XYZ file of C-alpha atoms in Angstrom:
467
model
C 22.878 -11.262 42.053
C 23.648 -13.653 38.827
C 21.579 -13.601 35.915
C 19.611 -16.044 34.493
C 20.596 -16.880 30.752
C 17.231 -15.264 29.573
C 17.950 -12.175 31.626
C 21.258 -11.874 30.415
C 20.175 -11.912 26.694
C 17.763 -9.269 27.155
C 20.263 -7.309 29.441
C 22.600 -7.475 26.002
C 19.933 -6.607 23.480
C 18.604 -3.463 25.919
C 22.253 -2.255 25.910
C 22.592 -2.407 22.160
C 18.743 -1.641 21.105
C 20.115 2.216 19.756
C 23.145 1.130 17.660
C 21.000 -1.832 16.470
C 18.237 0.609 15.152
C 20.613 2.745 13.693
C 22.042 0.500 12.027
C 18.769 -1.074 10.016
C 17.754 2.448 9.627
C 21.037 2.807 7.749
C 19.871 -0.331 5.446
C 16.546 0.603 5.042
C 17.681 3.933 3.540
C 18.951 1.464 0.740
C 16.270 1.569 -2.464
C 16.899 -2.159 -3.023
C 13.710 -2.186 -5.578
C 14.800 -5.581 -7.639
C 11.458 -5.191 -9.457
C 12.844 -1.679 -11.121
C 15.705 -1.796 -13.496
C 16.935 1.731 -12.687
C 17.230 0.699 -8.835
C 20.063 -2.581 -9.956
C 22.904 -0.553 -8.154
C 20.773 -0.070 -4.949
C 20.270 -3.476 -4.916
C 23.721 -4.056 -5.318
C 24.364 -1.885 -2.617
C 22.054 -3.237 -0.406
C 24.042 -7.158 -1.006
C 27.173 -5.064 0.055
C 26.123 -3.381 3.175
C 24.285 -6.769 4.370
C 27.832 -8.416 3.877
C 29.679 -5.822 5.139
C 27.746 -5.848 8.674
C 27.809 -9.644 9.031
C 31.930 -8.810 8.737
C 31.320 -6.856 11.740
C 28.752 -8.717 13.562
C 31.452 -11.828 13.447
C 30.744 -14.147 10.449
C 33.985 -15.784 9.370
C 32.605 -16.033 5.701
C 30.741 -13.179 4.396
C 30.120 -13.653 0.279
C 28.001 -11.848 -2.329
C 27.218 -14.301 -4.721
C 26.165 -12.763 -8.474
C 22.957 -13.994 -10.668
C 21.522 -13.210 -13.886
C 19.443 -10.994 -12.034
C 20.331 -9.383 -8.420
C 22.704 -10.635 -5.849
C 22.274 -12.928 -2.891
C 24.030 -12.727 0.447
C 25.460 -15.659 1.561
C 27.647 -15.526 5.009
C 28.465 -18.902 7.690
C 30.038 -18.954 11.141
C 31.012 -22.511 11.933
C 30.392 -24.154 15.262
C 33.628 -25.222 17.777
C 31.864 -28.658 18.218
C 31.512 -30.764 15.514
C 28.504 -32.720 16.296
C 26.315 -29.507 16.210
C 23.349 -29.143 13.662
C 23.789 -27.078 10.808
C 20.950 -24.292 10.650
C 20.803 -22.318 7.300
C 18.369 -18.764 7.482
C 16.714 -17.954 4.645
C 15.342 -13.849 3.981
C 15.644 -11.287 1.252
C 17.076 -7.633 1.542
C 14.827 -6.533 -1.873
C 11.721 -4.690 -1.535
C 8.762 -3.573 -3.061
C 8.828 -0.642 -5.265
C 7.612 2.412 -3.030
C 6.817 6.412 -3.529
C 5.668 9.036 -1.534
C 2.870 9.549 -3.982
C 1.986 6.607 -3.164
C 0.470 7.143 -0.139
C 3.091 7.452 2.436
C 3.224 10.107 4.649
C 7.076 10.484 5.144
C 9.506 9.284 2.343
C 9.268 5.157 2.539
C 13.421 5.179 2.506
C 14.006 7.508 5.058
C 13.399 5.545 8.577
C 10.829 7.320 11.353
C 9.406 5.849 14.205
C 6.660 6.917 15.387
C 5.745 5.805 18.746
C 7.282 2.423 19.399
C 6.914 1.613 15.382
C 9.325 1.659 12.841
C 7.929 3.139 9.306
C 10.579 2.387 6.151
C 9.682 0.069 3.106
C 11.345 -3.277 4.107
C 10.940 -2.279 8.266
C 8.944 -5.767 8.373
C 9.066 -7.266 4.843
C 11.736 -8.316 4.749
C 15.215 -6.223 5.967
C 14.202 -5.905 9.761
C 13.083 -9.520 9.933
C 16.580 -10.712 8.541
C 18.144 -8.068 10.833
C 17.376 -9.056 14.552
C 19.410 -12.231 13.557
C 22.818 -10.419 13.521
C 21.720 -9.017 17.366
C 20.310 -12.794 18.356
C 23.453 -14.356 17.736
C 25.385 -11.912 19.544
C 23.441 -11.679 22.543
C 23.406 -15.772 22.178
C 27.112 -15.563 22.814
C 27.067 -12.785 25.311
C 25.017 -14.631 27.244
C 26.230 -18.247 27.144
C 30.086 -16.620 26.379
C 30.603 -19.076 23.661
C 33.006 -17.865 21.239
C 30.908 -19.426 18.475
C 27.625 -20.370 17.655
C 26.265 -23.613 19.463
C 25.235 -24.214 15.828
C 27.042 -23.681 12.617
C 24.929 -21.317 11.256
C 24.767 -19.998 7.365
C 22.821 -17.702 6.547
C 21.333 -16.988 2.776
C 19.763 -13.379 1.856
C 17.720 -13.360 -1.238
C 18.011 -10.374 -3.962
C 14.913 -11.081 -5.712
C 12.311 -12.604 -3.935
C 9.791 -9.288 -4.412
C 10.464 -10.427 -8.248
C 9.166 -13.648 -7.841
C 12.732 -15.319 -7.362
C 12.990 -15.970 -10.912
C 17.053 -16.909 -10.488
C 16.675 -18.748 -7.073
C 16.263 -22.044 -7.394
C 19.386 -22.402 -9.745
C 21.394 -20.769 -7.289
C 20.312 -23.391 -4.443
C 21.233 -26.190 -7.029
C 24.161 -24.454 -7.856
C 25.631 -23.994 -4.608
C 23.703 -26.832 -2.955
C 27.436 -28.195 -1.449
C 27.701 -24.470 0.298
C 24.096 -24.518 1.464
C 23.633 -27.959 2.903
C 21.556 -28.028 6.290
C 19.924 -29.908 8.785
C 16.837 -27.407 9.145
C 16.153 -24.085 7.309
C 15.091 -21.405 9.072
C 12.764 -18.968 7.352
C 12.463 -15.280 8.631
C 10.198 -13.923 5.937
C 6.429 -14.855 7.714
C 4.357 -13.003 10.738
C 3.041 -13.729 13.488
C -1.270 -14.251 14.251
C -1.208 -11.197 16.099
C 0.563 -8.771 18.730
C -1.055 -10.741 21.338
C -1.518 -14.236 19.980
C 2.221 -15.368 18.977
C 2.370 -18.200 16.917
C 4.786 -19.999 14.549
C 3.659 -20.933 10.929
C 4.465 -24.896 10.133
C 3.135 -24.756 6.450
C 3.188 -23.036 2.721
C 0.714 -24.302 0.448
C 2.203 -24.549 -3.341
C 1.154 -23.354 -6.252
C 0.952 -24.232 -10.171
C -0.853 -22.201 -12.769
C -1.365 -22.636 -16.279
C -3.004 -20.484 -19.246
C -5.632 -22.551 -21.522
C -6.596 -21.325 -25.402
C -9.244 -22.648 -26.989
C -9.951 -22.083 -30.818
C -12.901 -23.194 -32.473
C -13.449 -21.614 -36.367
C -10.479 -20.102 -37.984
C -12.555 -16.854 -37.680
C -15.764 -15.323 -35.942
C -17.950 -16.612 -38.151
C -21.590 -15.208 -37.940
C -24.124 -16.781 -35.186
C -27.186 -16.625 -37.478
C -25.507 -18.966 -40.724
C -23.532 -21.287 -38.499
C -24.669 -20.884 -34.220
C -26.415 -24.209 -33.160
C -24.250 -25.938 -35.870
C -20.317 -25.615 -35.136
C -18.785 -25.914 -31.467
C -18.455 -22.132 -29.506
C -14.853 -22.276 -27.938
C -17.092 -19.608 -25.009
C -19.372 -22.110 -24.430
C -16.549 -24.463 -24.426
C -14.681 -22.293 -21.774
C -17.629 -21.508 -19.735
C -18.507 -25.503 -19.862
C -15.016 -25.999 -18.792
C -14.780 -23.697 -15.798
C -18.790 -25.130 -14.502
C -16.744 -28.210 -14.194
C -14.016 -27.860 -12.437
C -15.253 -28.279 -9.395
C -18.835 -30.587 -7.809
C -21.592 -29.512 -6.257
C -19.502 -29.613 -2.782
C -16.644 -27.317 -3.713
C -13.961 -29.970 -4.178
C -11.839 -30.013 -7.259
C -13.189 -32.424 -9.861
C -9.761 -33.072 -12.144
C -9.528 -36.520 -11.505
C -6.416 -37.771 -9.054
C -6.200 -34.060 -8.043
C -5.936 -35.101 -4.496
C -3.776 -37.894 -4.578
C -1.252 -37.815 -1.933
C -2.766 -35.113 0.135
C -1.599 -34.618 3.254
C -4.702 -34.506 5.710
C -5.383 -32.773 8.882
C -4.496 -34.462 11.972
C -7.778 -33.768 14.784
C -4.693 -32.264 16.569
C -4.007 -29.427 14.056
C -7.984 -28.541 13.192
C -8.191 -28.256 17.145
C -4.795 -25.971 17.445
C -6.662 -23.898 14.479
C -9.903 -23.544 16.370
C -8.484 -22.535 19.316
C -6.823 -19.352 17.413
C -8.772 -15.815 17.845
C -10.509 -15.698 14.384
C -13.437 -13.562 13.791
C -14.731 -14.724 10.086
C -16.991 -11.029 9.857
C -13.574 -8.671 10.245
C -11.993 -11.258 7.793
C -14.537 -10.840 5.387
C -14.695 -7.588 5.336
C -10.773 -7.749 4.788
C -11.319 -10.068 1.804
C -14.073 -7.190 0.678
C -16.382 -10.511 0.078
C -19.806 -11.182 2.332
C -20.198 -14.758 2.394
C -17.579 -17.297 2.649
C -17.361 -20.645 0.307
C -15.571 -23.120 -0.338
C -14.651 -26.735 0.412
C -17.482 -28.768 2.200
C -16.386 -30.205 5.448
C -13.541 -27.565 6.572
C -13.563 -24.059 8.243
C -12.614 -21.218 6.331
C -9.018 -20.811 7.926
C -8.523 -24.653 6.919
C -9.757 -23.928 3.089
C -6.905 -20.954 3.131
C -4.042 -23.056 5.280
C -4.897 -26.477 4.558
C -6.644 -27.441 1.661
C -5.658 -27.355 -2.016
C -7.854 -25.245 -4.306
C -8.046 -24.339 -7.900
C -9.485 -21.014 -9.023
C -10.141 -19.114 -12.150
C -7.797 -16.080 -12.368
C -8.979 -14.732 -15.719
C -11.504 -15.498 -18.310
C -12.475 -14.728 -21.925
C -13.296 -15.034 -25.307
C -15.919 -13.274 -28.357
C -16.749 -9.814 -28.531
C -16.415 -7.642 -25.627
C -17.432 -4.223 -26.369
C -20.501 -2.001 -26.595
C -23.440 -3.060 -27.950
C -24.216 -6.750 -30.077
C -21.850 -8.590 -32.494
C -23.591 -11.908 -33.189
C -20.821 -14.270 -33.988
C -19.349 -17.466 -33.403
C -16.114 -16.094 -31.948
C -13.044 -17.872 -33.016
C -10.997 -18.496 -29.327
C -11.749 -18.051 -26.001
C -8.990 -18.387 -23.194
C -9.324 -18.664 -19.081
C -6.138 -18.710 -16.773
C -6.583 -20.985 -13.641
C -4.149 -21.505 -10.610
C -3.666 -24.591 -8.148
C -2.881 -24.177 -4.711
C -1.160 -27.439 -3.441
C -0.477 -28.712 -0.095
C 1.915 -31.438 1.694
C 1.553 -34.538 -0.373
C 0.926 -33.201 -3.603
C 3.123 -32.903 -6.638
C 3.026 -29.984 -9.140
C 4.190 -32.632 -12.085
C 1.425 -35.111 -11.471
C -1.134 -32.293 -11.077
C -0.349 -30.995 -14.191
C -0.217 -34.580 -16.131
C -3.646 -34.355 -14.453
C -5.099 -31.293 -15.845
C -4.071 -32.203 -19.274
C -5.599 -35.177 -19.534
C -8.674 -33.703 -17.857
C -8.918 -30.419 -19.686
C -8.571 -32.868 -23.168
C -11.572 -35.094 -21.761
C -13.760 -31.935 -21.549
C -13.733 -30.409 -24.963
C -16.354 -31.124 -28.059
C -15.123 -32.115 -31.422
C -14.326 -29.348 -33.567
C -12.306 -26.956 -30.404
C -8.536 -27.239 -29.999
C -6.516 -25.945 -27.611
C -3.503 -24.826 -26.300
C -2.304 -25.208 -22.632
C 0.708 -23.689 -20.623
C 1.995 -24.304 -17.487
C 4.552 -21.873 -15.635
C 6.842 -22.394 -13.248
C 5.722 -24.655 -10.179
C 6.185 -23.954 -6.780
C 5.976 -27.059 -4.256
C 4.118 -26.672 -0.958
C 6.237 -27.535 1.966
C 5.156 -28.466 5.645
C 6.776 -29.390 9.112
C 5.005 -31.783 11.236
C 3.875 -30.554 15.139
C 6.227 -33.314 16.472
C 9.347 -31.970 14.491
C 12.230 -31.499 17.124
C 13.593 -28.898 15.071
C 10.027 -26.925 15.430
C 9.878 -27.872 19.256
C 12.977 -26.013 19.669
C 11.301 -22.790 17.908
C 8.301 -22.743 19.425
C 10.349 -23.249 22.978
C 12.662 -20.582 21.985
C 9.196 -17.965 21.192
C 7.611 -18.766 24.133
C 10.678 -18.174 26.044
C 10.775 -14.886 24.617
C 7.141 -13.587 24.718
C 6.501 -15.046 27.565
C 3.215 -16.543 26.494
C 1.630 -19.889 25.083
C 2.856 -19.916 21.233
C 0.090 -21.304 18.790
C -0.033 -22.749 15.244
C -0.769 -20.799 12.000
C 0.173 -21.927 8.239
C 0.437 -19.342 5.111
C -1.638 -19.468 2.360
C 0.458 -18.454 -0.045
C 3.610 -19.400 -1.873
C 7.125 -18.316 -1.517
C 10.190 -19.612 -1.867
C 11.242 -21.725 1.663
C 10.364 -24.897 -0.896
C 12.841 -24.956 -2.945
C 15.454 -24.715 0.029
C 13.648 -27.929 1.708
C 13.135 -29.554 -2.072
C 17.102 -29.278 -2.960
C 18.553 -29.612 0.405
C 16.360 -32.126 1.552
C 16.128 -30.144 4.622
C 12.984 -29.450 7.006
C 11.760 -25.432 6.485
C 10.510 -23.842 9.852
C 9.149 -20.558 9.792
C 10.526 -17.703 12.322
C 8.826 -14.233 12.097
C 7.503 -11.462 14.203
C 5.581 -9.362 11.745
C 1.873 -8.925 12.704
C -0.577 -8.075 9.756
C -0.580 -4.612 10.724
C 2.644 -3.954 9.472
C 1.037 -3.345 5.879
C 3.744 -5.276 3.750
C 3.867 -4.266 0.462
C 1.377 -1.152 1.186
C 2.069 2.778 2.024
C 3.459 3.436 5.593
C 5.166 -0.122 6.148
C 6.310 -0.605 9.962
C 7.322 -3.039 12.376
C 6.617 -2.980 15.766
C 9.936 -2.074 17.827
C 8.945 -4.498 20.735
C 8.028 -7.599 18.185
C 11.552 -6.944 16.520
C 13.749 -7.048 19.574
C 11.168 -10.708 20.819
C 12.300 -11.773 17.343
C 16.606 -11.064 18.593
C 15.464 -12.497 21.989
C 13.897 -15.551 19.927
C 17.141 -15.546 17.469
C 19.363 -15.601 20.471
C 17.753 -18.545 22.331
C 17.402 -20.770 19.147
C 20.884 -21.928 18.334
C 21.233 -23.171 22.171
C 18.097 -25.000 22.225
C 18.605 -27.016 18.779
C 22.219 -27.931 19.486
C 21.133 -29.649 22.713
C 17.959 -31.458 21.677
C 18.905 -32.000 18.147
C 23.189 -32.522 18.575
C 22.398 -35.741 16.151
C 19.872 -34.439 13.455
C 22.759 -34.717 11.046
């Protein structure tokens, strides 16, 4: 009896599921710890293997290209037709810093699966989510018995991402003429659950900026002068009471402008997903929720931009009484931004709002870090279509719509390249990234090669003229 394509690619990945454990094992064994100096050569190691095994797997062009800090992977296997998309992946083979002391139970670089899970730091976050890639596009050609990929693929492996990617962006701009795509697919996200599958369409953004105020040249004493010079606390605490109205919305003027809204579509597609708001509060160690007037709470964390105090401070701090006037205060307060917004104009924004707010008499001094841009893919995206087809082809089941909180990143790839980021992970929440006893679920991994595996085929015939 013939198989069906779908058969046939999980016929391939059954028959090479023990060399293709083995082989991430091998990686995982890597330290690649960007965050800690004395691991540099692991990480360089790590660059090396990753190349090395994208040799082997069949990429014509396997490179490890240097930074100031640790090195990227960059490898491409061009397409026989020339009218196929170009697809670039985006991961990172770094990981967090991990010790037994730590909490683990078995050494976090020496692979053991337990059960049908696979416990290493980087099992889920991020090696074995780059990984299933180098099965998916052999089983893709197994299956089809294409000699090449129905896309010409690229792929680009990050060295510092659990570093905060402090290099990355110049390297993008830098190589922009090697990196150029027609879609970007990110491997570095999860999945709702085990049971609910779902592909993220959205990152929110972020900007964040450190504010000092200074009112007398030194704490002056609260008795001779209080009630008769400007506090720069009181100035602070004014500052943060008004940053946002009496319905939770942010109250810097032209803060939303641009904003990309909801569609009645996506809030439905969010309603529809399993949450239970107790269980996440009691992950959020919190007993009430708040926030934005109008919107449920996975909206306010998906959807909606926010702006919250990270630090604050100022005056005397330790036991007992010092009446004074202190001298400075500071707070530290972080935006995240959605679809629509830009980091420049929001911080143009705060400026001029932060200046309106203070008395006579208190300077200050304000300083913005490094912006991240929120990115987002629209529901009708063909390039989406064809990963959401290619999940539900592989898990069987109904795929649904999540976004990430966070920042990362995927926007700087779809900011330089002018490319669309989609999101393509199988890591559940379970899988305690960045905490003691890391896994991934065996069975997720190998959905994630079967998902790999049916992509390529799927874009190059509903999106041959994306380019």
């Amino acid at each position: 009896m013939s198989k069906t394509p779908d058969s046939a690619v999980r016929a391939y990945i059954e028959q090479h599921r023990a060399a293709f454990l083995d082989d991430l094992a091998e990686w995982l064994r890597i330290p690649s710890v960007s965050a800690q100096p004395e691991h540099a050569a692991d990480v360089r190691r790590s660059a090396d293997w990753l190349a090395a095994k994208l040799r082997e797997t069949g990429f014509p062009t396997c490179e490890v290209w240097s930074t100031p800090g640790a090195p990227a992977v960059f490898a491409e296997w061009p397409s026989d037709d020339p009218r196929a998309p170009v697809v670039l992946v985006y991961g990172h083979h770094d990981v967090q810093p991990a010790a037994r002391e730590d909490g683990w139970d078995t050494d976090p670089f020496e692979p053991v699966v337990r059960g049908n899970r696979l416990h290493a730091r980087g099992a889920a976050d991020d090696k074995g989510q780059v990984f299933f890639h180098t099965l998916g596009v052999r089983a893709h050609l197994a299956a089809t018995g294409r000699t090449t990929p129905a896309v010409h693929l690229k792929l680009l492996i990050e060295g510092e991402e659990e570093s905060g990617s402090p290099h990355f962006r110049d390297l993008v701009e830098a190589r922009k003429d090697r990196l150029t795509a027609d879609a970007v697919i990110v491997s570095d996200t999860g999945m709702w659950s085990e049971d609910t599958p779902t592909v993220c369409t959205g990152m929110r953004g972020l900007a964040e900026c450190e504010i000092q105020l200074y009112g007398p040249d030194q704490d002056i004493h609260s008795g001779s002068f209080g009630g008769a010079v400007p506090n720069p606390a009181t100035a602070v605490a004014r500052l943060v009471a008004a940053l946002h109205d009496e319905h939770a919305r942010v109250a810097v003027p032209g803060f939303y402008e641009g904003v990309t809204e909801l569609t009645e579509r996506e809030r439905e597609l969010f309603a529809e997903l399993p949450f239970d708001e107790e269980r996440w509060l009691r992950t959020a160690r919190s007993t009430a929720t708040h926030g934005e007037s109008g919107h449920t709470t996975l909206e306010r964390v998906w959807a909606r931009p926010t702006a919250e105090v990270n630090g604050i401070g100022g005056g005397y701090q330790g036991p007992g009484n010092k009446t004074i006037v202190p001298s400075s205060a500071m707070v530290k307060l972080s935006f995240r931004l959605v679809a629509g917004q830009d980091p420049d104009h929001i911080e143009k924004a705060v400026r001029t709002w932060v200046a309106e707010q203070l008395p006579a008499g208190v300077r200050h001094e304000i300083t913005f870090g490094a912006a991240t841009r929120p990115c987002l893919t629209p529901l009708d995206h063909p390039a989406l279509q064809s990963v959401v087809r290619a999940m539900g082809r592989a898990f069987e089941k109904e795929i649904r719509f999540t976004r990430e909180g966070g920042s990362g990143p995927a926007a700087d790839l779809q900011d330089v390249l002018a490319a669309p980021v989609l999101f393509l992970g199988i890591s559940v929440p379970s899988d305690g990234w960045h905490a003691p006893n890391e896994k991934v679920e065996i069975d997720l991994l190998l959905k994630g090669v079967e998902t790999s595996a049916h992509l390529w085929g799927d874009l190059a015939r509903n999106w041959r003229d994306a380019h």
